[in-house]
Amino acid sequence: MKDAHMQTFTVLFGLLVALTAQGLTLPEASASEREEKPTDAEEIDVDSPRQSVMSFIDAAARRDFERASAYLELQDTQAGQGPELAARLFNVVTRRLGTPTESVSSGAAGDRNDGLPRNVDQIGTIALTGREQPVRLVARDDRSPRWKFSSRTVARIDGWYEELPDYWL
C-alpha cells in the first residue's frame, strides 16, 4: 500500500512538473542538448541553483533517486543512503515548498544579494518544532553538479520527512 501511494503521488507530481515547468531539461541531456530556454525573459545557466533544483525534481519525479542523490551533499557515512534521502527530500520539498524553482537563482553565481555567503543559496524554509529551518544549496567548483543541497539540509531530511502527516504511506 505504501508503494502504491508513493507511486501515485510521484506520477501525479511528475505530470504537474511536466505541465508547469516548460523548458525543463532532463539531467541526462548532453552538453549540446542542454541549451536552456528563456524563462520570463531570463536565461537559466546550466550551472545555476535553479537548474540543480529542476534536475533534482525531474530525476526524483521519474523515481530515479540514484540520479537525484547526485544533487545532495552527502557525508561519507551517508553515501549508501543517497537514494533514500533523495526520495524523502523530494517528498518534503514538493509537499512543503511546492515547486520552488521560480524563486531560485538562475545564474551560475547564485543570488549575490541574499546576505548569504557567495556559495550558498536558500530555496525556502520548512517549519519544524516551531522553528523555520532553511533549505539551502551550496556550490562546489570541484564537483558536478556544481550546486547541491547542503550537508546541513541533508542532515535535516529525516526530521522533516517524519513530520509529514502521512510519511509512512
Tab-separated table of C-alpha atoms in Angstrom:
chain	number	residue	atom	x	y	z
A	1	MET	CA	0.000	0.000	0.000
A	2	LYS	CA	2.857	2.341	0.886
A	3	ASP	CA	4.498	1.880	-2.516
A	4	ALA	CA	1.196	2.302	-4.381
A	5	HIS	CA	0.512	5.653	-2.692
A	6	MET	CA	4.085	6.815	-3.250
A	7	GLN	CA	3.977	5.763	-6.899
A	8	THR	CA	0.633	7.504	-7.475
A	9	PHE	CA	1.904	10.671	-5.791
A	10	THR	CA	5.129	10.575	-7.776
A	11	VAL	CA	3.354	10.065	-11.104
A	12	LEU	CA	0.878	12.871	-10.398
A	13	PHE	CA	3.622	15.219	-9.289
A	14	GLY	CA	5.689	14.319	-12.348
A	15	LEU	CA	2.762	15.249	-14.569
A	16	LEU	CA	2.338	18.530	-12.703
A	17	VAL	CA	6.014	19.336	-13.111
A	18	ALA	CA	5.888	18.458	-16.799
A	19	LEU	CA	2.879	20.697	-17.374
A	20	THR	CA	4.091	23.676	-15.364
A	21	ALA	CA	7.842	23.696	-15.865
A	22	GLN	CA	8.037	24.284	-19.595
A	23	GLY	CA	11.593	24.370	-20.796
A	24	LEU	CA	12.762	21.855	-18.206
A	25	THR	CA	15.790	19.931	-19.426
A	26	LEU	CA	16.479	16.370	-18.434
A	27	PRO	CA	19.648	15.849	-16.411
A	28	GLU	CA	20.987	13.180	-18.763
A	29	ALA	CA	20.997	15.524	-21.751
A	30	SER	CA	24.369	16.063	-23.406
A	31	ALA	CA	26.052	19.451	-23.216
A	32	SER	CA	24.962	20.307	-26.759
A	33	GLU	CA	21.364	19.375	-25.948
A	34	ARG	CA	21.262	21.477	-22.780
A	35	GLU	CA	20.651	24.825	-24.348
A	36	GLU	CA	18.354	26.466	-21.866
A	37	LYS	CA	15.102	28.066	-22.835
A	38	PRO	CA	14.306	31.554	-21.560
A	39	THR	CA	12.034	31.759	-18.532
A	40	ASP	CA	10.321	35.124	-18.197
A	41	ALA	CA	12.978	36.835	-20.331
A	42	GLU	CA	15.935	35.386	-18.419
A	43	GLU	CA	18.271	32.561	-19.258
A	44	ILE	CA	18.820	29.670	-16.861
A	45	ASP	CA	22.516	28.870	-16.546
A	46	VAL	CA	23.244	25.125	-16.618
A	47	ASP	CA	25.449	25.589	-13.528
A	48	SER	CA	22.790	27.547	-11.608
A	49	PRO	CA	20.997	26.672	-8.385
A	50	ARG	CA	17.698	26.705	-10.313
A	51	GLN	CA	18.939	24.144	-12.829
A	52	SER	CA	20.114	21.891	-9.986
A	53	VAL	CA	16.715	22.096	-8.276
A	54	MET	CA	14.910	21.464	-11.571
A	55	SER	CA	17.150	18.494	-12.357
A	56	PHE	CA	16.721	17.078	-8.840
A	57	ILE	CA	12.923	17.351	-9.073
A	58	ASP	CA	12.869	15.899	-12.572
A	59	ALA	CA	15.001	12.880	-11.620
A	60	ALA	CA	13.029	12.252	-8.427
A	61	ALA	CA	9.675	12.609	-10.209
A	62	ARG	CA	10.856	9.876	-12.578
A	63	ARG	CA	11.776	7.798	-9.495
A	64	ASP	CA	15.450	7.922	-10.463
A	65	PHE	CA	16.524	8.531	-6.886
A	66	GLU	CA	20.071	7.409	-7.627
A	67	ARG	CA	20.418	10.303	-10.085
A	68	ALA	CA	18.561	12.671	-7.750
A	69	SER	CA	21.013	11.815	-4.966
A	70	ALA	CA	23.787	13.403	-7.064
A	71	TYR	CA	22.246	16.732	-6.000
A	72	LEU	CA	22.765	16.009	-2.282
A	73	GLU	CA	25.962	16.946	-0.470
A	74	LEU	CA	26.380	13.626	1.318
A	75	GLN	CA	28.848	12.890	4.086
A	76	ASP	CA	30.943	9.736	3.657
A	77	THR	CA	28.768	7.959	6.237
A	78	GLN	CA	25.622	8.753	4.197
A	79	ALA	CA	26.873	7.513	0.818
A	80	GLY	CA	24.731	4.359	0.840
A	81	GLN	CA	21.646	6.330	1.891
A	82	GLY	CA	21.679	8.752	-1.045
A	83	PRO	CA	18.688	7.400	-2.984
A	84	GLU	CA	16.515	7.071	0.132
A	85	LEU	CA	17.432	10.581	1.289
A	86	ALA	CA	16.698	11.930	-2.207
A	87	ALA	CA	13.256	10.278	-2.177
A	88	ARG	CA	12.495	11.728	1.237
A	89	LEU	CA	13.730	15.202	0.304
A	90	PHE	CA	11.619	15.092	-2.857
A	91	ASN	CA	8.523	14.378	-0.754
A	92	VAL	CA	9.379	17.094	1.753
A	93	VAL	CA	10.204	19.761	-0.830
A	94	THR	CA	7.199	19.088	-3.049
A	95	ARG	CA	4.785	18.948	-0.136
A	96	ARG	CA	6.208	21.793	1.950
A	97	LEU	CA	7.631	24.127	-0.683
A	98	GLY	CA	5.691	23.164	-3.802
A	99	THR	CA	7.816	23.609	-6.902
A	100	PRO	CA	10.229	26.308	-5.725
A	101	THR	CA	12.117	26.737	-8.997
A	102	GLU	CA	10.910	30.247	-9.852
A	103	SER	CA	12.321	31.698	-6.629
A	104	VAL	CA	15.743	30.080	-7.095
A	105	SER	CA	18.566	31.961	-8.797
A	106	SER	CA	19.030	31.209	-12.492
A	107	GLY	CA	22.632	32.457	-12.619
A	108	ALA	CA	25.672	30.251	-12.019
A	109	ALA	CA	26.874	32.547	-9.216
A	110	GLY	CA	23.608	32.233	-7.296
A	111	ASP	CA	21.871	35.136	-5.560
A	112	ARG	CA	24.554	37.640	-4.609
A	113	ASN	CA	22.110	39.905	-2.753
A	114	ASP	CA	20.604	37.459	-0.264
A	115	GLY	CA	23.016	38.146	2.605
A	116	LEU	CA	24.339	34.577	2.497
A	117	PRO	CA	27.890	33.532	1.640
A	118	ARG	CA	28.666	33.591	-2.097
A	119	ASN	CA	28.461	29.823	-2.474
A	120	VAL	CA	25.138	29.422	-0.616
A	121	ASP	CA	21.582	29.903	-1.910
A	122	GLN	CA	18.360	29.344	0.016
A	123	ILE	CA	15.298	27.958	-1.755
A	124	GLY	CA	12.914	28.214	1.193
A	125	THR	CA	12.313	27.315	4.818
A	126	ILE	CA	10.479	24.464	6.500
A	127	ALA	CA	8.925	24.789	9.950
A	128	LEU	CA	9.850	22.062	12.407
A	129	THR	CA	9.079	22.229	16.126
A	130	GLY	CA	8.155	25.887	15.827
A	131	ARG	CA	11.379	26.928	14.071
A	132	GLU	CA	11.924	27.802	10.452
A	133	GLN	CA	14.794	25.749	9.075
A	134	PRO	CA	16.443	26.757	5.798
A	135	VAL	CA	16.598	24.552	2.727
A	136	ARG	CA	19.892	25.529	1.131
A	137	LEU	CA	22.109	24.710	-1.787
A	138	VAL	CA	25.886	25.055	-1.790
A	139	ALA	CA	28.203	25.453	-4.755
A	140	ARG	CA	31.394	23.479	-5.041
A	141	ASP	CA	33.605	24.328	-8.006
A	142	ASP	CA	35.245	20.920	-7.978
A	143	ARG	CA	32.065	18.855	-8.184
A	144	SER	CA	29.393	18.067	-10.686
A	145	PRO	CA	26.654	19.110	-10.350
A	146	ARG	CA	28.065	22.359	-9.045
A	147	TRP	CA	25.090	23.241	-6.786
A	148	LYS	CA	23.860	20.632	-4.312
A	149	PHE	CA	21.537	20.570	-1.316
A	150	SER	CA	23.866	21.410	1.575
A	151	SER	CA	25.032	18.830	4.097
A	152	ARG	CA	23.060	20.715	6.785
A	153	THR	CA	19.923	20.466	4.668
A	154	VAL	CA	20.605	16.765	4.075
A	155	ALA	CA	21.045	16.241	7.839
A	156	ARG	CA	17.517	17.633	8.378
A	157	ILE	CA	15.748	15.458	5.793
A	158	ASP	CA	14.725	12.625	8.131
A	159	GLY	CA	13.274	15.017	10.720
A	160	TRP	CA	11.301	16.911	8.081
A	161	TYR	CA	10.107	13.688	6.490
A	162	GLU	CA	8.888	12.250	9.789
A	163	GLU	CA	6.852	15.421	10.353
A	164	LEU	CA	4.842	14.872	7.170
A	165	PRO	CA	1.315	13.874	8.207
A	166	ASP	CA	1.325	10.615	6.252
A	167	TYR	CA	5.036	9.921	5.811
A	168	TRP	CA	4.601	6.211	6.476
A	169	LEU	CA	2.371	5.721	3.392
